[in-house]
XYZ file of C-alpha atoms in Angstrom:
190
model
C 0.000 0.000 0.000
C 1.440 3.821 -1.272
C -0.397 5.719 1.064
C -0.084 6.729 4.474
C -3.770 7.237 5.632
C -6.428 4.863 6.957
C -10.334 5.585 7.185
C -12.268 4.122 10.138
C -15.240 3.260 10.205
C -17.047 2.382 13.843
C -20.210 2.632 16.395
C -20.646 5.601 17.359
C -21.675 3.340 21.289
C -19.279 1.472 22.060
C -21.576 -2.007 22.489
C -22.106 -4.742 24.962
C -18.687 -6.711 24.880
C -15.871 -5.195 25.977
C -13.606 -6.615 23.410
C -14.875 -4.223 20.763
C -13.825 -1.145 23.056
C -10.526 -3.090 22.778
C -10.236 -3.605 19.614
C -11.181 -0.161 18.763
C -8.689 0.853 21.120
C -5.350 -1.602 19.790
C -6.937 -0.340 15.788
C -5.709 3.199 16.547
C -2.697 2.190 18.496
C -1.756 0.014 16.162
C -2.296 2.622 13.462
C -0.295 5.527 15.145
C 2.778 3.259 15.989
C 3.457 2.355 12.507
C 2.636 5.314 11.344
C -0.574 5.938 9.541
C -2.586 8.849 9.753
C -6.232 8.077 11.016
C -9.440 9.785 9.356
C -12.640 8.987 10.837
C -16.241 10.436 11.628
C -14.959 12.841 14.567
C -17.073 11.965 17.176
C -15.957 11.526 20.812
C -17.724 8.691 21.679
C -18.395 5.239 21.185
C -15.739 3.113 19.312
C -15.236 5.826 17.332
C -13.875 7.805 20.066
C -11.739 4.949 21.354
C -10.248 4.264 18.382
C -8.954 8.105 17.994
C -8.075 8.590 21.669
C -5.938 5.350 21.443
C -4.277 6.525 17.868
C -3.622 9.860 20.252
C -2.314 9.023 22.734
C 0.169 7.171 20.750
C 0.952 10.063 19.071
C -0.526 9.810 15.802
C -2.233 12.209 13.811
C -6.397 12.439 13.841
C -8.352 13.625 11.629
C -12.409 13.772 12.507
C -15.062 14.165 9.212
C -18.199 15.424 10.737
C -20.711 17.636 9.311
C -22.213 20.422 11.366
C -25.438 19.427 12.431
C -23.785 16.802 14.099
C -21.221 19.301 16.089
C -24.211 21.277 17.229
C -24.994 17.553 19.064
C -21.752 17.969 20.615
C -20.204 14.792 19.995
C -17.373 16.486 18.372
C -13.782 15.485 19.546
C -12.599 18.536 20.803
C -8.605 16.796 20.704
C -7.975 16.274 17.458
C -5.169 16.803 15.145
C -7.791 18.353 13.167
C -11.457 18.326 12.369
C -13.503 18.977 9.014
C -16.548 20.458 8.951
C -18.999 19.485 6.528
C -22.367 20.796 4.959
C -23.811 16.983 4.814
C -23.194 13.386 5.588
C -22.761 12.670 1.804
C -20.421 15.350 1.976
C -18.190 13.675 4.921
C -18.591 10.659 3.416
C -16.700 12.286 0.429
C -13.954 13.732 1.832
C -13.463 10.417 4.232
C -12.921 8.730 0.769
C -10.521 11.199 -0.992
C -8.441 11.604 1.592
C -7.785 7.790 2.774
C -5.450 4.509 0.979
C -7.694 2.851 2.564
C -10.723 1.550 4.849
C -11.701 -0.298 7.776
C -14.821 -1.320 9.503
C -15.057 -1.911 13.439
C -17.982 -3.563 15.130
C -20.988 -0.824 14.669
C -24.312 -0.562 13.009
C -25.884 1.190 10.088
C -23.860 4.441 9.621
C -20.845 1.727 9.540
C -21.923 -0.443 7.773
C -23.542 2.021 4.968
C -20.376 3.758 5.043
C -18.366 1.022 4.395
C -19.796 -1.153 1.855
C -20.281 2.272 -0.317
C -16.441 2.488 -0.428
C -16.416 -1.034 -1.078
C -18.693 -0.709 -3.737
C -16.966 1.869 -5.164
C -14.232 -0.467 -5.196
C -16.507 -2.925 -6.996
C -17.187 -0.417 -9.808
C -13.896 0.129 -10.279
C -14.001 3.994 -8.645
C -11.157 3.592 -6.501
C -8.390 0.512 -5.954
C -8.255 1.065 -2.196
C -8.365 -2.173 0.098
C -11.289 -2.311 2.257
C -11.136 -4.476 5.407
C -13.654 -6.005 8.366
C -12.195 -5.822 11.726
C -14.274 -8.817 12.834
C -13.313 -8.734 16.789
C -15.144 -11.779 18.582
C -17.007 -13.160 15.507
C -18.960 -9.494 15.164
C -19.127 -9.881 11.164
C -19.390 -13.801 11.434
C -23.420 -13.592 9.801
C -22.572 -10.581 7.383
C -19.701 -12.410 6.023
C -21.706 -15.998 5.614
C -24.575 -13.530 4.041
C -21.986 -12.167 1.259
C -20.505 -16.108 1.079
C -24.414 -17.297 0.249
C -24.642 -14.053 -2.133
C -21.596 -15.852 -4.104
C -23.161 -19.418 -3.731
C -26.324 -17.906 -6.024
C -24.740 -16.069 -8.060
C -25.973 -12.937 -6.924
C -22.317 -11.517 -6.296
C -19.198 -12.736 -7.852
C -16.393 -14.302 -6.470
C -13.819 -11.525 -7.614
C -16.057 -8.672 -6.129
C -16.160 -10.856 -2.903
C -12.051 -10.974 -2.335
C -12.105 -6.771 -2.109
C -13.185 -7.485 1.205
C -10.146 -8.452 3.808
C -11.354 -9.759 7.096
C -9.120 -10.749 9.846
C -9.777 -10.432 13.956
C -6.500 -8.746 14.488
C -5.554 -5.309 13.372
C -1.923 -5.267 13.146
C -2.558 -8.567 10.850
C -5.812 -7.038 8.830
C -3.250 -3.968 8.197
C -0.314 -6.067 6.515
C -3.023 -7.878 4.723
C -4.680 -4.794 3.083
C -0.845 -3.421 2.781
C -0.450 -5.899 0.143
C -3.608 -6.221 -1.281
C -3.759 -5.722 -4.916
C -7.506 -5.705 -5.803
C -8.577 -5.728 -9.781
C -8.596 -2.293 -11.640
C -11.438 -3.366 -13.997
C -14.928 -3.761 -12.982
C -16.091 -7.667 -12.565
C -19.852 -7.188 -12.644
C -20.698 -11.090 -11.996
């Protein structure tokens, strides 16, 4: 992988078992340490919070996307390297994308997981080559990922369009795996 920058995409709670508070929390250690630049939603709580607290506090740099209406909530991290404001979520979602090599999903719900498989759609269509990766911490993405396995089985998705997703349950092992990841430049509709 050329770039330098990793987009993260989490629960904005942080959810019922600890180990995704952990996870969150080794994910943006593990980033700052061998030194990627994070860019996620800028909240300042939930996993997403953990995730840039830990990359922090490691001394790495932060960078929250969050569009205004959600900063008037005040959920905005207030410690950030930096934070872009936005007019709309389409628009964060945007600027998420052009400025990240790549993307990663932690345990969360819809936002995450319409967040992410738009980028990996994108990838799909051929719109970017950027690897996109499942943190799957304690079997989280288990279901999802036998969903998309039965979507291959009839036919409905094909198996090329199914390897631009990366899985793993550890970060430092998901990053070396998406560092190397060479996904197909052409579009594989079936």
């Amino acid at each position: 992988m050329t770039g330098r920058t990793f987009c993260v995409f989490a629960g904005s709670n942080v959810g019922f078992d600890e180990e995704f508070a952990q996870a969150a929390r080794t994910l943006g250690a593990t980033l700052a340490v061998q030194g990627y630049r994070l860019v996620y939603g800028g909240a300042s709580v939930g996993l997403m919070g953990a995730v840039a607290d830990a990359a922090l506090q490691c001394g790495g740099t932060v960078v929250g996307v969050m569009p205004q209406f959600l900063i008037a909530k005040e959920v905005a991290h207030r410690g950030l390297s930096e934070l872009k404001v936005t007019t709309s979520m389409h628009e964060r979602k945007r600027v998420m994308a052009d400025m990240s090599d790549g993307f990663i999903a932690l345990p969360g719900g819809l936002g995450t997981l319409e967040e992410f498989f738009e980028v990996l759609t994108w990838a799909q269509l051929a719109l970017h080559p950027k690897p996109c990766g499942l943190l799957n911490v304690n079997r989280y993405y288990d279901a999802l990922l036998e969903f998309l396995n039965s979507a291959v089985e009839r036919g409905l998705l094909s198996t090329n369009n199914r390897s631009l997703l990366l899985t793993d349950s550890d970060a430092a092992t998901l990053l070396q795996r998406m560092a190397t990841h060479r996904p197909s430049v052409e579009p594989k509709w079936l």
